[in-house]
Structure formats: C-alpha cells, structure tokens
C-alpha cells in the first residue's frame, strides 16, 4: 500500500530562469466577502536583481456561477468592467502580465509572460507564480453578465445583473427594437442598457412588460430614442436607482411617484419641458439630475431634494432667485454692453467687417461687452505707490488689514488704480484702488476684494516679514513678482462653446458660427484680437469680459451660489496664467472674481465670489 503524501503544497515564484522567495510581508487579505493580494519577492540571489512586486487593486469577488468559489480566466480582460486588475513593479519599465489567472480562497496561481503591450508572447519572459495560504472567508456575489448571449446560456431565474454597453465604432449595430429577451430574467436586480447613441437605439417606446421585473433595484437606459417613461415604471417597487439619460425623452408618467424606495433619478440630457408635481414629494428621493433639458415649467416641490442638478437658467422656474430683494437700488445692463458706447460699437463693427461676420452684428450687439484689457509689461521697480500692479505686494492704508487665516497671509494678485481708468469705463468706482486676494487655489476657499479711497500719500507698502508661509503653506518669499501693466478699452465677444442653452430665439444664429468650422475659426481669431495680446509676449487680464469654461460660466456659478440671474453678475476681473508675475492657475487656467451689479452700484465688495477654470 502506497502511503499518502503529507508534504505541504509548494509555492512558486519564477520569472525567466530566476527563482524568488516570497517576502515576509506578502499577504492575501479577505474583507467584505472578497479578496486581494500583495506579493513581494525577496531580493534575488547572487545576480542582485531587483525584487519583483505583483498586486491586485481593489477587492475581487467570486460569483455564484458554480458551487465552489474558483475562477480561471485570461488576463488582461477584454471586459473593461472586470473587477480584477493586476499591477507589476520591480521589473523593466512597461512590462505587463499576460496569461492565465487562477483564483481560489486558498490558492492563487499566475501562469504567463511579462512583456510590453505591443510585443507578442514569444518576446516576453515567462512568469509562473503559485501561492498557497489558509482558506479565507469569501461570499460569492450574483454573477454579472455583459452579453445577452452569456445571460441566456444559464437558467433565466439565476441572472441578477446584466450590463450591455455599446462602444461607438463604424460597424456598431443599430436596432429598432427594445431587447425584449431581458424580460425573461424575472429575478434580475440590475439592468443597464447603454447604447452608443440614440441612432443606435431607435426604438421609441418601452414595453409595458418592463413592470414585471419586480426585483429591479437599478434600471439604467442611456442613449435611447424612448420618448415617454411609461406607467409600468411605477410597478418597480424595489427600484432605488433609475437613469434615462442622453436620450429623446419628452415626458414622464405620474406613476413614477409610486416608487417608495427610489433614491437617485437621472433624467439628464433629454427633451423634457416639464415634470410631474409628485416627483418632488417622493419619500426616498435624494438625488435628481435634470441637466441638459429645455424646461418651460418645473414644480416647486423639487427644491426640497438634497442633491438637485438643473441648469442655472431654469432655477427661476421653481425658486425665488431675486438677489438681495431687501436692497432697493436701480441697476442697468447698458453700461456694460458694447452697444451703449459708440466707440465700442465701432470697434466691434470694424472687426466684424474685417472678418466677414457682419451678418451676425445684430445678435452680437445684444451681448458683446465693453471690456478692459490689462497687459503686464515690466517689473514694478521701484514700486509706484498706489499704482496698478499685478503680483508683488499691495500698498495698504493704515487700518486696512492684509487678509489672513490663522495668521497666515492670503495670496495677493492685483492692485488696480481706479483714477487712472475712470475715463475708460463707467461701471467701476471713480476713485481709489481695488485690491484682489484669494485664500488659496482650492475651489472651496474664499476670495476677497477691498476698495479704498485713502490719499495715495497715506499708503504703506505691505511687508510680510521673514519665514512666513501663506495659507496653503507656500513661503511668501516665493510670492508673485510685481509687474506694471498697460490698459486699453476693448470688446469681449460671447463664448460659444457649450452655449446652446444661452443663445436661443433671435440669438440662435450665433450657434451657427460655432457649428461651422470655418466661421468658428474666423470668430475665434477676432475674439483673440480683441481680448488677448497680439504678440503673445504679455500676460492678459480682463474686466467685464466673457470667460471660457467647460460648463457653467462664472456668472452662472454665481447665480447657483447667491441667486440673481446670470445677466446681473459682472466678471470684475479675470486673471490669466501669466509668466511675468508667475500666475499659474492649475493647468494654464484662469481665476475670475464676480460681483452682482447691485453690489457694484453700492461699492459693496464684501460678497465677491471667485472661480478657477482649468482644462
């Protein structure tokens, strides 16, 4: 009788011809029903090779496709949603693992090669790793299916999660029908149908049978041509997350209010013009995304929802957006518009004529702004007391403290001599100076603008002292360099990027410029001529100008924080990244200070807001 072997299973850590031992701090971690590993090698023997290090990111969970938790699969996955990702260090730069992964609660094995992504396996170095360990506690999760064919290959009542996501390619298939095959999965809990575009999902209705999927907790239908969210949605009593985004939706059934557990509702980027009143009274709804629609009415009840996303221009439909209604002061948009100044209107007309854009002059006259363009020129040495300065240190009168937090100074950006520019505009205070500060470049931190009319002779150049750090722990010895600047009056043209909702009706023709590559190039050339440095040798900073942003403008962001409407907010100063003083706002971005017209008329700069925009 042959005796049964009791030898412990052998671990292997082999790369090419070199064998390694697992270091003492190699480990496998079990938590929340999943597992992850971190394997490090001891230094190789005599060759002195560096120690390889392989680890998995995040937790890997087994699924319930078999009774025993065990997975064998090829890596890298072709499935971008795979929960398993493997990282390698301690080898030549750019090498990745390609091969077979074998995972179990008491054993991990990797068998394949280390190679560059653009090489084939024959050019790689073989890797064989086996690690045994005491069996850990795992909790299999319902299997995620990423194709209809795979889901149909198992009993229908075992499918819990189905995610069908299209990637846009020239040969991506298009369909005219909802995939009714999914209705067979009566125990499904999560259904995601994400099409490449509405043109790839041309069906306009959801089947009433969607209401039979009683176990659904998540339903996500993106980029479809569905026009109406049907009554049957109200039958999905377990639903917690519902998304119908980037589609053609024009109406939502009142029955949506019958979903007692719904927490998140995403109806963004559709064609909705109104919503049922009852949406705002849904007991569990915490997040509602309505961005990118064209509403004509909205129920006041949605204002109670904790996380509400809606385009700023629609806030007045359900919220009192008056700015400081207790303050009665007359303001007008006229002083800020190019159309109210013959000189600015002539400058605009000449530019439009020069670039063949006169057909758009009426619309542009309704929006183009009078602006001031500052260009930094030379170091402010010796400093001109009370003069305009970008960077450096301010000249403050006695009794006006330098802004600090816990004794640490804020960043100083600019000091503008208002007497020197009184003849160039009519909307700023006529005398004194404006000082611009920001706590740091963190979006959550504040800004401050101070206005002072003290005699120039009373001003004292600010001195920080030695070994002082700013609020964000930057030594003030590295403060921005002080630079002088020249200024001229110019015209600022509207930013047309992502602006379809801003220019509608009689002004919709402006978006024709943005939609035409040739016109857009000409328009941008004119905008740069008017608002930037012609020789690119000077940093440019603007007042009362339009500011490029990826999404909401500074004026719209101001409305979201302090109410009013976007046309009532003024971009008091837009600072650009500038090599002269050393301004750098994130990645070549901008810092914009905004003020409401009412506060500007009162010379009240205590409520100025600040916004950084960067790519």
mmCIF file with all atom_site columns, C-alpha atoms in Angstrom, residues 422-539:
data_model
loop_
_atom_site.group_PDB
_atom_site.id
_atom_site.type_symbol
_atom_site.label_atom_id
_atom_site.label_alt_id
_atom_site.label_comp_id
_atom_site.label_asym_id
_atom_site.label_entity_id
_atom_site.label_seq_id
_atom_site.pdbx_PDB_ins_code
_atom_site.Cartn_x
_atom_site.Cartn_y
_atom_site.Cartn_z
_atom_site.occupancy
_atom_site.B_iso_or_equiv
_atom_site.pdbx_formal_charge
_atom_site.auth_seq_id
_atom_site.auth_comp_id
_atom_site.auth_asym_id
_atom_site.auth_atom_id
_atom_site.pdbx_PDB_model_num
ATOM 1   C CA . UNK A 1 422 ? -12.068 106.252 -14.864 1.00 0.00 ? 422 UNK A CA 1
ATOM 2   C CA . UNK A 1 423 ? -12.154 107.573 -18.428 1.00 0.00 ? 423 UNK A CA 1
ATOM 3   C CA . UNK A 1 424 ? -12.201 104.089 -19.980 1.00 0.00 ? 424 UNK A CA 1
ATOM 4   C CA . UNK A 1 425 ? -15.404 102.787 -18.376 1.00 0.00 ? 425 UNK A CA 1
ATOM 5   C CA . UNK A 1 426 ? -18.391 103.916 -16.309 1.00 0.00 ? 426 UNK A CA 1
ATOM 6   C CA . UNK A 1 427 ? -19.150 100.908 -14.128 1.00 0.00 ? 427 UNK A CA 1
ATOM 7   C CA . UNK A 1 428 ? -16.299 100.862 -11.584 1.00 0.00 ? 428 UNK A CA 1
ATOM 8   C CA . UNK A 1 429 ? -15.849 103.287 -8.669  1.00 0.00 ? 429 UNK A CA 1
ATOM 9   C CA . UNK A 1 430 ? -14.362 106.506 -9.982  1.00 0.00 ? 430 UNK A CA 1
ATOM 10  C CA . UNK A 1 431 ? -11.572 106.867 -7.414  1.00 0.00 ? 431 UNK A CA 1
ATOM 11  C CA . UNK A 1 432 ? -9.345  104.833 -5.137  1.00 0.00 ? 432 UNK A CA 1
ATOM 12  C CA . UNK A 1 433 ? -7.983  101.344 -5.596  1.00 0.00 ? 433 UNK A CA 1
ATOM 13  C CA . UNK A 1 434 ? -9.274  97.783  -5.785  1.00 0.00 ? 434 UNK A CA 1
ATOM 14  C CA . UNK A 1 435 ? -7.202  95.041  -4.167  1.00 0.00 ? 435 UNK A CA 1
ATOM 15  C CA . UNK A 1 436 ? -7.705  91.392  -5.176  1.00 0.00 ? 436 UNK A CA 1
ATOM 16  C CA . UNK A 1 437 ? -6.853  88.476  -2.857  1.00 0.00 ? 437 UNK A CA 1
ATOM 17  C CA . UNK A 1 438 ? -7.546  84.730  -2.737  1.00 0.00 ? 438 UNK A CA 1
ATOM 18  C CA . UNK A 1 439 ? -7.090  82.410  0.208   1.00 0.00 ? 439 UNK A CA 1
ATOM 19  C CA . UNK A 1 440 ? -5.516  79.723  -1.999  1.00 0.00 ? 440 UNK A CA 1
ATOM 20  C CA . UNK A 1 441 ? -6.246  77.905  -5.241  1.00 0.00 ? 441 UNK A CA 1
ATOM 21  C CA . UNK A 1 442 ? -8.569  75.434  -3.558  1.00 0.00 ? 442 UNK A CA 1
ATOM 22  C CA . UNK A 1 443 ? -12.086 75.870  -5.040  1.00 0.00 ? 443 UNK A CA 1
ATOM 23  C CA . UNK A 1 444 ? -13.622 75.716  -1.565  1.00 0.00 ? 444 UNK A CA 1
ATOM 24  C CA . UNK A 1 445 ? -11.542 78.634  -0.270  1.00 0.00 ? 445 UNK A CA 1
ATOM 25  C CA . UNK A 1 446 ? -12.602 82.244  -0.464  1.00 0.00 ? 446 UNK A CA 1
ATOM 26  C CA . UNK A 1 447 ? -11.595 85.400  -2.289  1.00 0.00 ? 447 UNK A CA 1
ATOM 27  C CA . UNK A 1 448 ? -11.656 88.988  -1.137  1.00 0.00 ? 448 UNK A CA 1
ATOM 28  C CA . UNK A 1 449 ? -11.757 92.338  -2.920  1.00 0.00 ? 449 UNK A CA 1
ATOM 29  C CA . UNK A 1 450 ? -11.085 95.523  -0.962  1.00 0.00 ? 450 UNK A CA 1
ATOM 30  C CA . UNK A 1 451 ? -11.914 99.061  -2.085  1.00 0.00 ? 451 UNK A CA 1
ATOM 31  C CA . UNK A 1 452 ? -10.097 102.003 -0.538  1.00 0.00 ? 452 UNK A CA 1
ATOM 32  C CA . UNK A 1 453 ? -10.090 105.736 -1.272  1.00 0.00 ? 453 UNK A CA 1
ATOM 33  C CA . UNK A 1 454 ? -7.403  106.867 1.180   1.00 0.00 ? 454 UNK A CA 1
ATOM 34  C CA . UNK A 1 455 ? -4.966  109.531 -0.037  1.00 0.00 ? 455 UNK A CA 1
ATOM 35  C CA . UNK A 1 456 ? -2.128  108.000 -2.011  1.00 0.00 ? 456 UNK A CA 1
ATOM 36  C CA . UNK A 1 457 ? 0.360   109.595 0.372   1.00 0.00 ? 457 UNK A CA 1
ATOM 37  C CA . UNK A 1 458 ? -1.017  107.543 3.273   1.00 0.00 ? 458 UNK A CA 1
ATOM 38  C CA . UNK A 1 459 ? -0.408  104.164 1.638   1.00 0.00 ? 459 UNK A CA 1
ATOM 39  C CA . UNK A 1 460 ? 2.205   101.838 3.098   1.00 0.00 ? 460 UNK A CA 1
ATOM 40  C CA . UNK A 1 461 ? 3.813   99.010  1.065   1.00 0.00 ? 461 UNK A CA 1
ATOM 41  C CA . UNK A 1 462 ? 2.935   95.741  2.772   1.00 0.00 ? 462 UNK A CA 1
ATOM 42  C CA . UNK A 1 463 ? 5.827   93.695  4.166   1.00 0.00 ? 463 UNK A CA 1
ATOM 43  C CA . UNK A 1 464 ? 5.157   90.081  5.174   1.00 0.00 ? 464 UNK A CA 1
ATOM 44  C CA . UNK A 1 465 ? 8.232   89.538  7.285   1.00 0.00 ? 465 UNK A CA 1
ATOM 45  C CA . UNK A 1 466 ? 10.637  86.609  7.189   1.00 0.00 ? 466 UNK A CA 1
ATOM 46  C CA . UNK A 1 467 ? 9.898   82.881  7.227   1.00 0.00 ? 467 UNK A CA 1
ATOM 47  C CA . UNK A 1 468 ? 6.163   83.392  6.770   1.00 0.00 ? 468 UNK A CA 1
ATOM 48  C CA . UNK A 1 469 ? 4.005   80.815  4.988   1.00 0.00 ? 469 UNK A CA 1
ATOM 49  C CA . UNK A 1 470 ? 0.781   81.586  3.157   1.00 0.00 ? 470 UNK A CA 1
ATOM 50  C CA . UNK A 1 471 ? -2.486  79.806  3.929   1.00 0.00 ? 471 UNK A CA 1
ATOM 51  C CA . UNK A 1 472 ? -1.525  76.928  1.623   1.00 0.00 ? 472 UNK A CA 1
ATOM 52  C CA . UNK A 1 473 ? 1.950   76.669  3.192   1.00 0.00 ? 473 UNK A CA 1
ATOM 53  C CA . UNK A 1 474 ? 3.911   78.411  0.439   1.00 0.00 ? 474 UNK A CA 1
ATOM 54  C CA . UNK A 1 475 ? 6.789   80.566  1.667   1.00 0.00 ? 475 UNK A CA 1
ATOM 55  C CA . UNK A 1 476 ? 5.880   84.195  0.939   1.00 0.00 ? 476 UNK A CA 1
ATOM 56  C CA . UNK A 1 477 ? 9.435   84.760  -0.248  1.00 0.00 ? 477 UNK A CA 1
ATOM 57  C CA . UNK A 1 478 ? 8.141   82.972  -3.358  1.00 0.00 ? 478 UNK A CA 1
ATOM 58  C CA . UNK A 1 479 ? 5.223   85.397  -3.731  1.00 0.00 ? 479 UNK A CA 1
ATOM 59  C CA . UNK A 1 480 ? 4.221   86.593  -7.170  1.00 0.00 ? 480 UNK A CA 1
ATOM 60  C CA . UNK A 1 481 ? 6.537   89.164  -8.709  1.00 0.00 ? 481 UNK A CA 1
ATOM 61  C CA . UNK A 1 482 ? 5.140   92.694  -9.002  1.00 0.00 ? 482 UNK A CA 1
ATOM 62  C CA . UNK A 1 483 ? 4.546   93.865  -12.594 1.00 0.00 ? 483 UNK A CA 1
ATOM 63  C CA . UNK A 1 484 ? 3.232   97.044  -14.153 1.00 0.00 ? 484 UNK A CA 1
ATOM 64  C CA . UNK A 1 485 ? 0.566   96.864  -16.845 1.00 0.00 ? 485 UNK A CA 1
ATOM 65  C CA . UNK A 1 486 ? -0.918  98.877  -19.676 1.00 0.00 ? 486 UNK A CA 1
ATOM 66  C CA . UNK A 1 487 ? -4.664  99.003  -20.246 1.00 0.00 ? 487 UNK A CA 1
ATOM 67  C CA . UNK A 1 488 ? -6.981  99.660  -23.167 1.00 0.00 ? 488 UNK A CA 1
ATOM 68  C CA . UNK A 1 489 ? -10.714 99.574  -23.764 1.00 0.00 ? 489 UNK A CA 1
ATOM 69  C CA . UNK A 1 490 ? -11.845 96.711  -25.965 1.00 0.00 ? 490 UNK A CA 1
ATOM 70  C CA . UNK A 1 491 ? -14.812 94.466  -26.766 1.00 0.00 ? 491 UNK A CA 1
ATOM 71  C CA . UNK A 1 492 ? -15.393 90.978  -25.384 1.00 0.00 ? 492 UNK A CA 1
ATOM 72  C CA . UNK A 1 493 ? -17.300 88.540  -27.611 1.00 0.00 ? 493 UNK A CA 1
ATOM 73  C CA . UNK A 1 494 ? -19.575 85.792  -26.256 1.00 0.00 ? 494 UNK A CA 1
ATOM 74  C CA . UNK A 1 495 ? -18.014 82.365  -25.687 1.00 0.00 ? 495 UNK A CA 1
ATOM 75  C CA . UNK A 1 496 ? -19.952 79.986  -27.948 1.00 0.00 ? 496 UNK A CA 1
ATOM 76  C CA . UNK A 1 497 ? -18.525 76.702  -26.681 1.00 0.00 ? 497 UNK A CA 1
ATOM 77  C CA . UNK A 1 498 ? -21.223 74.642  -24.921 1.00 0.00 ? 498 UNK A CA 1
ATOM 78  C CA . UNK A 1 499 ? -23.587 77.636  -25.150 1.00 0.00 ? 499 UNK A CA 1
ATOM 79  C CA . UNK A 1 500 ? -26.687 76.303  -26.956 1.00 0.00 ? 500 UNK A CA 1
ATOM 80  C CA . UNK A 1 501 ? -28.864 76.997  -23.946 1.00 0.00 ? 501 UNK A CA 1
ATOM 81  C CA . UNK A 1 502 ? -27.619 80.584  -23.599 1.00 0.00 ? 502 UNK A CA 1
ATOM 82  C CA . UNK A 1 503 ? -28.303 81.786  -27.127 1.00 0.00 ? 503 UNK A CA 1
ATOM 83  C CA . UNK A 1 504 ? -31.777 80.901  -28.350 1.00 0.00 ? 504 UNK A CA 1
ATOM 84  C CA . UNK A 1 505 ? -34.605 82.607  -30.223 1.00 0.00 ? 505 UNK A CA 1
ATOM 85  C CA . UNK A 1 506 ? -33.332 85.638  -32.132 1.00 0.00 ? 506 UNK A CA 1
ATOM 86  C CA . UNK A 1 507 ? -29.803 84.843  -30.948 1.00 0.00 ? 507 UNK A CA 1
ATOM 87  C CA . UNK A 1 508 ? -29.758 81.194  -32.069 1.00 0.00 ? 508 UNK A CA 1
ATOM 88  C CA . UNK A 1 509 ? -27.867 82.244  -35.190 1.00 0.00 ? 509 UNK A CA 1
ATOM 89  C CA . UNK A 1 510 ? -24.770 82.729  -33.046 1.00 0.00 ? 510 UNK A CA 1
ATOM 90  C CA . UNK A 1 511 ? -24.631 78.970  -32.589 1.00 0.00 ? 511 UNK A CA 1
ATOM 91  C CA . UNK A 1 512 ? -24.453 78.622  -36.376 1.00 0.00 ? 512 UNK A CA 1
ATOM 92  C CA . UNK A 1 513 ? -20.994 80.165  -36.044 1.00 0.00 ? 513 UNK A CA 1
ATOM 93  C CA . UNK A 1 514 ? -19.976 77.510  -33.538 1.00 0.00 ? 514 UNK A CA 1
ATOM 94  C CA . UNK A 1 515 ? -21.359 74.743  -35.761 1.00 0.00 ? 515 UNK A CA 1
ATOM 95  C CA . UNK A 1 516 ? -19.392 75.851  -38.829 1.00 0.00 ? 516 UNK A CA 1
ATOM 96  C CA . UNK A 1 517 ? -15.657 75.099  -38.649 1.00 0.00 ? 517 UNK A CA 1
ATOM 97  C CA . UNK A 1 518 ? -14.640 77.923  -40.978 1.00 0.00 ? 518 UNK A CA 1
ATOM 98  C CA . UNK A 1 519 ? -16.869 80.529  -39.302 1.00 0.00 ? 519 UNK A CA 1
ATOM 99  C CA . UNK A 1 520 ? -15.804 79.355  -35.869 1.00 0.00 ? 520 UNK A CA 1
ATOM 100 C CA . UNK A 1 521 ? -12.132 79.772  -36.739 1.00 0.00 ? 521 UNK A CA 1
ATOM 101 C CA . UNK A 1 522 ? -12.710 83.306  -38.022 1.00 0.00 ? 522 UNK A CA 1
ATOM 102 C CA . UNK A 1 523 ? -14.815 84.203  -34.980 1.00 0.00 ? 523 UNK A CA 1
ATOM 103 C CA . UNK A 1 524 ? -12.171 82.908  -32.568 1.00 0.00 ? 524 UNK A CA 1
ATOM 104 C CA . UNK A 1 525 ? -9.483  84.846  -34.412 1.00 0.00 ? 525 UNK A CA 1
ATOM 105 C CA . UNK A 1 526 ? -11.468 88.065  -33.944 1.00 0.00 ? 526 UNK A CA 1
ATOM 106 C CA . UNK A 1 527 ? -12.120 87.280  -30.275 1.00 0.00 ? 527 UNK A CA 1
ATOM 107 C CA . UNK A 1 528 ? -8.396  86.777  -29.701 1.00 0.00 ? 528 UNK A CA 1
ATOM 108 C CA . UNK A 1 529 ? -7.549  90.022  -31.499 1.00 0.00 ? 529 UNK A CA 1
ATOM 109 C CA . UNK A 1 530 ? -9.904  91.912  -29.199 1.00 0.00 ? 530 UNK A CA 1
ATOM 110 C CA . UNK A 1 531 ? -9.143  90.226  -25.893 1.00 0.00 ? 531 UNK A CA 1
ATOM 111 C CA . UNK A 1 532 ? -5.601  88.879  -25.937 1.00 0.00 ? 532 UNK A CA 1
ATOM 112 C CA . UNK A 1 533 ? -2.049  90.015  -26.545 1.00 0.00 ? 533 UNK A CA 1
ATOM 113 C CA . UNK A 1 534 ? -1.259  90.407  -30.251 1.00 0.00 ? 534 UNK A CA 1
ATOM 114 C CA . UNK A 1 535 ? 2.382   89.385  -29.765 1.00 0.00 ? 535 UNK A CA 1
ATOM 115 C CA . UNK A 1 536 ? 1.794   86.740  -27.056 1.00 0.00 ? 536 UNK A CA 1
ATOM 116 C CA . UNK A 1 537 ? 4.572   88.394  -25.054 1.00 0.00 ? 537 UNK A CA 1
ATOM 117 C CA . UNK A 1 538 ? 2.338   89.867  -22.369 1.00 0.00 ? 538 UNK A CA 1
ATOM 118 C CA . UNK A 1 539 ? 0.064   88.255  -19.830 1.00 0.00 ? 539 UNK A CA 1
#
